[in-house]
mmCIF file of C-alpha atoms and ligand atoms in Angstrom:
data_model
loop_
_atom_site.group_PDB
_atom_site.id
_atom_site.type_symbol
_atom_site.label_atom_id
_atom_site.label_comp_id
_atom_site.label_asym_id
_atom_site.label_seq_id
_atom_site.Cartn_x
_atom_site.Cartn_y
_atom_site.Cartn_z
ATOM 1 C CA UNK A 10 0.000 0.000 0.000
ATOM 2 C CA UNK A 11 1.111 3.533 -0.680
ATOM 3 C CA UNK A 12 -0.400 6.726 0.465
ATOM 4 C CA UNK A 13 -2.706 8.577 -1.940
ATOM 5 C CA UNK A 14 -1.913 12.253 -1.320
ATOM 6 C CA UNK A 15 -3.817 13.379 -4.372
ATOM 7 C CA UNK A 16 -7.089 12.855 -2.494
ATOM 8 C CA UNK A 17 -6.580 16.140 -0.657
ATOM 9 C CA UNK A 18 -5.845 18.041 -3.852
ATOM 10 C CA UNK A 19 -8.864 16.813 -5.762
ATOM 11 C CA UNK A 20 -10.656 20.178 -6.066
ATOM 12 C CA UNK A 21 -10.491 23.769 -4.861
ATOM 13 C CA UNK A 22 -12.645 23.142 -1.765
ATOM 14 C CA UNK A 23 -10.442 20.293 -0.652
ATOM 15 C CA UNK A 24 -7.296 22.293 -1.298
ATOM 16 C CA UNK A 25 -8.740 25.185 0.692
ATOM 17 C CA UNK A 26 -9.503 22.894 3.600
ATOM 18 C CA UNK A 27 -6.027 21.445 3.974
ATOM 19 C CA UNK A 28 -3.947 24.530 3.359
ATOM 20 C CA UNK A 29 -1.899 25.848 6.246
ATOM 21 C CA UNK A 30 -0.704 29.226 4.983
ATOM 22 C CA UNK A 31 -2.900 32.320 4.851
ATOM 23 C CA UNK A 32 -2.557 35.654 3.135
ATOM 24 C CA UNK A 33 -4.721 38.673 3.758
ATOM 25 C CA UNK A 34 -4.767 42.375 3.002
ATOM 26 C CA UNK A 35 -3.922 43.084 6.603
ATOM 27 C CA UNK A 36 -0.457 41.635 5.949
ATOM 28 C CA UNK A 37 0.416 44.185 3.295
ATOM 29 C CA UNK A 38 2.381 47.419 3.525
ATOM 30 C CA UNK A 39 2.527 49.661 0.463
ATOM 31 C CA UNK A 40 5.678 51.734 -0.288
ATOM 32 C CA UNK A 41 5.036 55.314 -1.425
ATOM 33 C CA UNK A 42 7.395 57.909 -2.925
ATOM 34 C CA UNK A 43 6.614 61.528 -2.096
ATOM 35 C CA UNK A 44 8.432 64.284 -3.971
ATOM 36 C CA UNK A 45 8.855 67.931 -3.120
ATOM 37 C CA UNK A 46 7.096 70.221 -5.544
ATOM 38 C CA UNK A 47 3.617 70.654 -6.938
ATOM 39 C CA UNK A 48 1.321 68.986 -9.379
ATOM 40 C CA UNK A 49 3.476 65.877 -9.704
ATOM 41 C CA UNK A 50 1.824 62.542 -10.298
ATOM 42 C CA UNK A 51 4.264 60.723 -12.447
ATOM 43 C CA UNK A 52 4.905 57.091 -13.192
ATOM 44 C CA UNK A 53 8.382 55.949 -12.092
ATOM 45 C CA UNK A 54 10.316 54.795 -15.143
ATOM 46 C CA UNK A 55 11.938 51.825 -13.396
ATOM 47 C CA UNK A 56 8.785 50.738 -11.543
ATOM 48 C CA UNK A 57 5.799 50.388 -13.895
ATOM 49 C CA UNK A 58 2.514 51.481 -12.322
ATOM 50 C CA UNK A 59 4.270 53.055 -9.294
ATOM 51 C CA UNK A 60 4.204 56.842 -8.977
ATOM 52 C CA UNK A 61 5.943 59.885 -7.631
ATOM 53 C CA UNK A 62 3.402 61.993 -5.746
ATOM 54 C CA UNK A 63 3.754 65.592 -4.718
ATOM 55 C CA UNK A 64 1.791 66.343 -1.558
ATOM 56 C CA UNK A 65 -1.077 68.068 -3.403
ATOM 57 C CA UNK A 66 -1.519 64.861 -5.437
ATOM 58 C CA UNK A 67 -1.620 62.538 -2.426
ATOM 59 C CA UNK A 68 -5.444 62.417 -2.588
ATOM 60 C CA UNK A 69 -4.960 60.181 -5.653
ATOM 61 C CA UNK A 70 -2.985 57.779 -3.493
ATOM 62 C CA UNK A 71 -5.535 57.913 -0.687
ATOM 63 C CA UNK A 72 -8.280 57.044 -3.148
ATOM 64 C CA UNK A 73 -6.326 54.031 -4.399
ATOM 65 C CA UNK A 74 -5.679 52.843 -0.835
ATOM 66 C CA UNK A 75 -9.315 53.182 0.061
ATOM 67 C CA UNK A 76 -10.468 51.304 -3.006
ATOM 68 C CA UNK A 77 -8.022 48.463 -2.340
ATOM 69 C CA UNK A 78 -8.707 48.565 1.382
ATOM 70 C CA UNK A 79 -5.013 48.832 2.200
ATOM 71 C CA UNK A 80 -4.328 50.834 5.337
ATOM 72 C CA UNK A 81 -0.578 50.600 5.887
ATOM 73 C CA UNK A 82 2.085 52.500 3.977
ATOM 74 C CA UNK A 83 5.815 53.135 4.226
ATOM 75 C CA UNK A 84 6.936 56.557 3.034
ATOM 76 C CA UNK A 85 10.069 57.569 1.132
ATOM 77 C CA UNK A 86 10.885 61.219 0.481
ATOM 78 C CA UNK A 87 12.589 62.958 -2.407
ATOM 79 C CA UNK A 88 13.741 66.452 -1.431
ATOM 80 C CA UNK A 89 14.511 69.232 -3.907
ATOM 81 C CA UNK A 90 17.805 70.029 -2.260
ATOM 82 C CA UNK A 91 20.501 67.659 -1.111
ATOM 83 C CA UNK A 92 23.664 68.405 0.839
ATOM 84 C CA UNK A 93 26.513 66.598 2.578
ATOM 85 C CA UNK A 94 24.513 66.074 5.780
ATOM 86 C CA UNK A 95 21.047 65.442 4.374
ATOM 87 C CA UNK A 96 19.556 68.425 6.211
ATOM 88 C CA UNK A 97 16.177 68.075 4.509
ATOM 89 C CA UNK A 98 15.718 64.663 6.086
ATOM 90 C CA UNK A 99 15.051 66.226 9.509
ATOM 91 C CA UNK A 100 13.547 69.522 8.397
ATOM 92 C CA UNK A 101 10.305 69.774 10.426
ATOM 93 C CA UNK A 102 8.671 71.084 7.251
ATOM 94 C CA UNK A 103 10.430 68.708 4.886
ATOM 95 C CA UNK A 104 8.656 66.682 2.259
ATOM 96 C CA UNK A 105 8.109 63.602 4.432
ATOM 97 C CA UNK A 106 7.091 65.530 7.516
ATOM 98 C CA UNK A 107 4.495 67.478 5.490
ATOM 99 C CA UNK A 108 3.325 64.310 3.771
ATOM 100 C CA UNK A 109 2.747 62.610 7.128
ATOM 101 C CA UNK A 110 0.732 65.593 8.361
ATOM 102 C CA UNK A 111 -1.340 65.649 5.187
ATOM 103 C CA UNK A 112 -2.113 61.939 5.279
ATOM 104 C CA UNK A 113 -2.891 61.938 8.986
ATOM 105 C CA UNK A 114 -5.295 64.846 8.489
ATOM 106 C CA UNK A 115 -7.041 63.480 5.403
ATOM 107 C CA UNK A 116 -7.012 59.790 6.315
ATOM 108 C CA UNK A 117 -6.260 59.304 10.009
ATOM 109 C CA UNK A 118 -6.805 55.548 9.754
ATOM 110 C CA UNK A 119 -3.835 55.032 7.479
ATOM 111 C CA UNK A 120 -0.961 53.561 9.480
ATOM 112 C CA UNK A 121 2.102 55.541 8.439
ATOM 113 C CA UNK A 122 5.560 54.006 8.652
ATOM 114 C CA UNK A 123 8.563 56.090 7.600
ATOM 115 C CA UNK A 124 11.851 54.955 6.163
ATOM 116 C CA UNK A 125 14.587 56.562 8.242
ATOM 117 C CA UNK A 126 17.720 56.995 6.149
ATOM 118 C CA UNK A 127 19.972 59.649 4.694
ATOM 119 C CA UNK A 128 20.694 58.336 1.205
ATOM 120 C CA UNK A 129 17.796 60.154 -0.467
ATOM 121 C CA UNK A 130 18.868 63.417 1.169
ATOM 122 C CA UNK A 131 22.660 63.440 0.897
ATOM 123 C CA UNK A 132 24.455 64.844 -2.138
ATOM 124 C CA UNK A 133 26.783 61.825 -2.148
ATOM 125 C CA UNK A 134 23.928 59.316 -1.836
ATOM 126 C CA UNK A 135 25.389 57.368 1.076
ATOM 127 C CA UNK A 136 23.350 56.365 4.127
ATOM 128 C CA UNK A 137 25.300 58.460 6.601
ATOM 129 C CA UNK A 138 27.584 61.417 7.291
ATOM 130 C CA UNK A 139 30.919 61.007 5.539
ATOM 131 C CA UNK A 140 34.400 61.642 6.793
ATOM 132 C CA UNK A 141 37.124 61.064 4.207
ATOM 133 C CA UNK A 142 34.529 59.413 1.967
ATOM 134 C CA UNK A 143 33.597 56.822 4.602
ATOM 135 C CA UNK A 144 30.527 56.915 6.877
ATOM 136 C CA UNK A 145 31.244 58.132 10.384
ATOM 137 C CA UNK A 146 28.984 55.674 12.188
ATOM 138 C CA UNK A 147 28.567 57.357 15.558
ATOM 139 C CA UNK A 148 28.119 60.835 14.154
ATOM 140 C CA UNK A 149 25.484 59.460 11.774
ATOM 141 C CA UNK A 150 23.477 58.136 14.733
ATOM 142 C CA UNK A 151 22.861 61.701 15.905
ATOM 143 C CA UNK A 152 21.361 62.531 12.521
ATOM 144 C CA UNK A 153 19.223 59.409 12.461
ATOM 145 C CA UNK A 154 17.846 60.390 15.864
ATOM 146 C CA UNK A 155 16.867 63.780 14.513
ATOM 147 C CA UNK A 156 15.225 62.281 11.432
ATOM 148 C CA UNK A 157 13.235 59.709 13.403
ATOM 149 C CA UNK A 158 12.105 62.304 15.922
ATOM 150 C CA UNK A 159 10.985 64.705 13.195
ATOM 151 C CA UNK A 160 8.883 61.940 11.626
ATOM 152 C CA UNK A 161 7.271 61.016 14.924
ATOM 153 C CA UNK A 162 6.584 64.646 15.785
ATOM 154 C CA UNK A 163 4.830 64.996 12.425
ATOM 155 C CA UNK A 164 2.620 62.024 13.313
ATOM 156 C CA UNK A 165 4.338 58.876 12.036
ATOM 157 C CA UNK A 166 3.018 55.690 13.664
ATOM 158 C CA UNK A 167 6.260 53.750 13.335
ATOM 159 C CA UNK A 168 9.817 54.455 12.171
ATOM 160 C CA UNK A 169 11.915 52.083 10.071
ATOM 161 C CA UNK A 170 15.656 52.785 10.042
ATOM 162 C CA UNK A 171 17.186 51.287 6.882
ATOM 163 C CA UNK A 172 20.710 52.683 6.998
ATOM 164 C CA UNK A 173 22.453 49.657 8.559
ATOM 165 C CA UNK A 174 24.712 51.715 10.794
ATOM 166 C CA UNK A 175 25.677 50.043 14.049
ATOM 167 C CA UNK A 176 23.791 51.013 17.182
ATOM 168 C CA UNK A 177 20.984 52.837 15.349
ATOM 169 C CA UNK A 178 18.132 51.056 17.113
ATOM 170 C CA UNK A 179 19.432 51.762 20.600
ATOM 171 C CA UNK A 180 20.181 55.323 19.647
ATOM 172 C CA UNK A 181 16.770 56.031 18.095
ATOM 173 C CA UNK A 182 14.936 54.252 20.930
ATOM 174 C CA UNK A 183 16.742 56.430 23.420
ATOM 175 C CA UNK A 184 16.018 59.609 21.457
ATOM 176 C CA UNK A 185 12.308 58.766 21.197
ATOM 177 C CA UNK A 186 11.992 57.793 24.849
ATOM 178 C CA UNK A 187 13.711 60.978 25.963
ATOM 179 C CA UNK A 188 10.872 62.920 24.358
ATOM 180 C CA UNK A 189 8.255 60.585 25.800
ATOM 181 C CA UNK A 190 7.494 58.706 22.603
ATOM 182 C CA UNK A 191 7.686 55.400 24.475
ATOM 183 C CA UNK A 192 4.765 53.994 22.529
ATOM 184 C CA UNK A 193 6.223 54.507 19.051
ATOM 185 C CA UNK A 194 7.545 51.180 17.725
ATOM 186 C CA UNK A 195 10.735 50.762 15.732
ATOM 187 C CA UNK A 196 10.718 48.500 12.704
ATOM 188 C CA UNK A 197 14.315 47.605 12.006
ATOM 189 C CA UNK A 198 15.723 46.645 8.656
ATOM 190 C CA UNK A 199 17.691 44.122 10.680
ATOM 191 C CA UNK A 200 18.944 41.899 7.909
ATOM 192 C CA UNK A 201 19.482 44.178 4.972
ATOM 193 C CA UNK A 202 21.774 42.754 2.353
ATOM 194 C CA UNK A 203 23.866 44.729 -0.141
ATOM 195 C CA UNK A 204 21.781 43.762 -3.125
ATOM 196 C CA UNK A 205 21.541 44.299 -6.852
ATOM 197 C CA UNK A 206 17.774 43.983 -6.415
ATOM 198 C CA UNK A 207 17.641 47.624 -5.192
ATOM 199 C CA UNK A 208 18.520 49.018 -8.622
ATOM 200 C CA UNK A 209 15.083 50.298 -9.657
ATOM 201 C CA UNK A 210 14.519 51.862 -6.217
ATOM 202 C CA UNK A 211 17.690 53.915 -6.408
ATOM 203 C CA UNK A 212 16.447 55.345 -9.676
ATOM 204 C CA UNK A 213 13.010 55.956 -8.151
ATOM 205 C CA UNK A 214 14.393 57.570 -4.998
ATOM 206 C CA UNK A 215 17.373 59.299 -6.627
ATOM 207 C CA UNK A 216 19.509 57.635 -3.985
ATOM 208 C CA UNK A 217 22.279 55.854 -5.870
ATOM 209 C CA UNK A 218 25.668 56.444 -4.230
ATOM 210 C CA UNK A 219 27.748 58.920 -6.249
ATOM 211 C CA UNK A 220 30.891 56.871 -5.637
ATOM 212 C CA UNK A 221 31.738 53.508 -4.105
ATOM 213 C CA UNK A 222 29.049 51.119 -2.892
ATOM 214 C CA UNK A 223 27.199 50.108 0.273
ATOM 215 C CA UNK A 224 28.967 46.851 0.877
ATOM 216 C CA UNK A 225 30.736 48.060 3.997
ATOM 217 C CA UNK A 226 27.480 48.804 5.775
ATOM 218 C CA UNK A 227 24.876 46.538 4.205
ATOM 219 C CA UNK A 228 25.328 42.793 4.661
ATOM 220 C CA UNK A 229 27.233 40.398 2.444
ATOM 221 C CA UNK A 230 24.860 37.857 0.870
ATOM 222 C CA UNK A 231 27.343 35.081 1.498
ATOM 223 C CA UNK A 232 26.392 35.234 5.185
ATOM 224 C CA UNK A 233 23.636 33.409 7.029
ATOM 225 C CA UNK A 234 24.725 33.380 10.649
ATOM 226 C CA UNK A 235 25.726 37.011 10.830
ATOM 227 C CA UNK A 236 22.237 37.978 9.708
ATOM 228 C CA UNK A 237 20.753 36.133 12.667
ATOM 229 C CA UNK A 238 23.243 37.810 14.960
ATOM 230 C CA UNK A 239 22.508 41.282 13.660
ATOM 231 C CA UNK A 240 18.777 40.790 13.923
ATOM 232 C CA UNK A 241 19.005 39.462 17.480
ATOM 233 C CA UNK A 242 21.218 42.400 18.336
ATOM 234 C CA UNK A 243 18.647 44.844 16.925
ATOM 235 C CA UNK A 244 16.018 43.137 19.058
ATOM 236 C CA UNK A 245 18.295 43.538 22.075
ATOM 237 C CA UNK A 246 18.669 47.203 21.258
ATOM 238 C CA UNK A 247 14.899 47.641 21.195
ATOM 239 C CA UNK A 248 13.557 46.721 17.754
ATOM 240 C CA UNK A 249 9.846 45.857 17.868
ATOM 241 C CA UNK A 250 9.591 44.413 14.372
ATOM 242 C CA UNK A 251 12.411 43.174 12.148
ATOM 243 C CA UNK A 252 12.679 43.154 8.377
ATOM 244 C CA UNK A 253 14.519 40.832 6.029
ATOM 245 C CA UNK A 254 15.427 42.525 2.773
ATOM 246 C CA UNK A 255 15.338 41.600 -0.098
ATOM 247 C CA UNK A 256 12.736 38.864 0.160
ATOM 248 C CA UNK A 257 12.717 36.295 -2.611
ATOM 249 C CA UNK A 258 16.353 35.234 -2.532
ATOM 250 C CA UNK A 259 16.434 35.358 1.278
ATOM 251 C CA UNK A 260 13.610 33.126 2.470
ATOM 252 C CA UNK A 261 16.088 30.879 4.260
ATOM 253 C CA UNK A 262 17.007 33.880 6.394
ATOM 254 C CA UNK A 263 13.345 34.629 7.054
ATOM 255 C CA UNK A 264 12.751 31.100 8.241
ATOM 256 C CA UNK A 265 15.799 31.072 10.486
ATOM 257 C CA UNK A 266 14.870 34.362 12.084
ATOM 258 C CA UNK A 267 11.301 33.154 12.569
ATOM 259 C CA UNK A 268 12.724 30.288 14.600
ATOM 260 C CA UNK A 269 14.668 32.695 16.831
ATOM 261 C CA UNK A 270 12.116 35.339 17.711
ATOM 262 C CA UNK A 271 8.426 35.706 18.339
ATOM 263 C CA UNK A 272 8.404 39.356 17.293
ATOM 264 C CA UNK A 273 6.684 40.593 14.172
ATOM 265 C CA UNK A 274 8.717 39.692 11.110
ATOM 266 C CA UNK A 275 8.509 41.525 7.802
ATOM 267 C CA UNK A 276 9.930 40.881 4.367
ATOM 268 C CA UNK A 277 10.642 43.673 1.920
ATOM 269 C CA UNK A 278 9.715 42.441 -1.549
ATOM 270 C CA UNK A 279 12.025 44.994 -3.170
ATOM 271 C CA UNK A 280 12.025 47.025 -6.360
ATOM 272 C CA UNK A 281 14.117 44.613 -8.441
ATOM 273 C CA UNK A 282 11.823 41.735 -7.534
ATOM 274 C CA UNK A 283 8.828 43.810 -8.584
ATOM 275 C CA UNK A 284 10.482 45.011 -11.794
ATOM 276 C CA UNK A 285 11.373 41.459 -12.847
ATOM 277 C CA UNK A 286 7.781 40.306 -12.498
ATOM 278 C CA UNK A 287 6.507 43.346 -14.366
ATOM 279 C CA UNK A 288 8.988 42.921 -17.208
ATOM 280 C CA UNK A 289 8.288 39.222 -17.607
ATOM 281 C CA UNK A 290 4.522 39.586 -17.439
ATOM 282 C CA UNK A 291 4.502 42.499 -19.876
ATOM 283 C CA UNK A 292 6.172 40.179 -22.346
ATOM 284 C CA UNK A 293 3.638 37.476 -21.574
ATOM 285 C CA UNK A 294 6.378 35.213 -20.276
ATOM 286 C CA UNK A 295 4.607 34.653 -16.971
ATOM 287 C CA UNK A 296 1.136 35.184 -15.557
ATOM 288 C CA UNK A 297 1.410 38.193 -13.244
ATOM 289 C CA UNK A 298 -1.384 37.383 -10.810
ATOM 290 C CA UNK A 299 -0.354 33.753 -10.434
ATOM 291 C CA UNK A 300 3.311 34.593 -9.987
ATOM 292 C CA UNK A 301 2.751 37.385 -7.508
ATOM 293 C CA UNK A 302 0.330 35.426 -5.336
ATOM 294 C CA UNK A 303 2.746 32.496 -5.286
ATOM 295 C CA UNK A 304 5.501 34.849 -4.136
ATOM 296 C CA UNK A 305 3.298 36.380 -1.435
ATOM 297 C CA UNK A 306 2.389 32.957 -0.072
ATOM 298 C CA UNK A 307 6.029 31.913 -0.096
ATOM 299 C CA UNK A 308 6.849 34.862 2.178
ATOM 300 C CA UNK A 309 4.114 33.813 4.571
ATOM 301 C CA UNK A 310 5.170 30.164 4.355
ATOM 302 C CA UNK A 311 8.733 31.107 5.311
ATOM 303 C CA UNK A 312 7.363 32.743 8.443
ATOM 304 C CA UNK A 313 6.832 36.438 7.678
ATOM 305 C CA UNK A 314 3.808 38.097 9.246
ATOM 306 C CA UNK A 315 3.903 41.111 6.985
ATOM 307 C CA UNK A 316 4.998 41.994 3.478
ATOM 308 C CA UNK A 317 6.228 45.341 2.223
ATOM 309 C CA UNK A 318 5.428 45.207 -1.482
ATOM 310 C CA UNK A 319 4.808 47.378 -4.538
ATOM 311 C CA UNK A 320 2.253 44.732 -5.540
ATOM 312 C CA UNK A 321 0.077 45.520 -2.491
ATOM 313 C CA UNK A 322 -2.770 47.259 -4.341
ATOM 314 C CA UNK A 323 -2.940 44.555 -7.011
ATOM 315 C CA UNK A 324 -2.798 41.754 -4.466
ATOM 316 C CA UNK A 325 -5.641 43.359 -2.544
ATOM 317 C CA UNK A 326 -7.729 43.383 -5.719
ATOM 318 C CA UNK A 327 -6.947 39.753 -6.459
ATOM 319 C CA UNK A 328 -7.811 38.677 -2.923
ATOM 320 C CA UNK A 329 -11.217 40.290 -3.422
ATOM 321 C CA UNK A 330 -11.967 38.339 -6.584
HETATM 322 C C1 PBG B 430 17.642 52.944 1.598
HETATM 323 C C2 PBG B 430 16.629 52.024 1.135
HETATM 324 C C3 PBG B 430 16.767 51.210 0.001
HETATM 325 C C4 PBG B 430 15.572 50.536 -0.162
HETATM 326 C C5 PBG B 430 14.720 50.920 0.872
HETATM 327 N N1 PBG B 430 15.411 51.829 1.688
HETATM 328 C C6 PBG B 430 17.814 51.069 -0.978
HETATM 329 C C7 PBG B 430 19.211 51.002 -0.781
HETATM 330 O O1 PBG B 430 19.748 50.582 0.222
HETATM 331 O O2 PBG B 430 19.827 51.434 -1.750
HETATM 332 C C8 PBG B 430 15.308 49.594 -1.276
HETATM 333 C C9 PBG B 430 13.932 49.262 -1.559
HETATM 334 C C10 PBG B 430 13.682 48.630 -2.853
HETATM 335 O O3 PBG B 430 14.596 48.243 -3.600
HETATM 336 O O4 PBG B 430 12.496 48.469 -3.153
HETATM 337 N N2 PBG B 430 17.798 53.462 2.616
#
């Protein structure tokens, strides 16, 4: 006798009954790019169907979110002016700070997460303050504190430092607590790998480094164990949620981290992953809906609770069908 596994795959109802992985809209976080200026609602060349929004055009975004029933976003800002120290990143009236205020006023139920980093704001495009062309880690922490605080003061619900400097979680936690923001959670990009999958984002966020690369602060993809270490360290320092980034090529890391912590665990399904699916489906090489849903379930299967993805609005629509 052999076992007949096909019995439980016989039709959709049976398959639904035996499945053990679930995906819902509540799991999804939608990344949004806000640009300084007016009257800008422009498709991003490297990310089909993703847009740059100026603040006056954010109502278009809010309408899309409402229609899809997605209520969580992560914001990225593109300032008009950049300088060595990324001053616009912590300007209380900067593009992100104003965007948060606008969204919180127009749609208070939207949960607003902010990416805390310098690369979109520095003239050199690196994620920190440079000294002899290298990031000065400890000096950078002071700037990250200022950025995170400015976001929270503007109304952000959660901050997500993505710079990969050492000690950033402890430093930001301390800065927030000092001003009595004890209840604001920190979502740490704990395992962020130096990845070629960020290419389209750097175009979208104008954040490509002007020289060198990010390999001395982001992680080397030939490492497993160090990722676990770094994530556990971020948790020690006060991270409330941790992110693995990119997602698709790193599901082993997701699973290992899931085994080590009970905290919320996110994957960032990054720009290059999105762009690949878009390119292939536009050429009719793959079925977009099928491929994307399969990817989303694989993130959940690996152990992620939440997914940051440019596909969020589409996925929401497909889940409704
Ligand atoms: C940077 C940041 C990056 C992404 C999110 N925050 C890129 C980078 O490190 O260059 C990438 C997101 C994506 O590729 O979708 N602070």
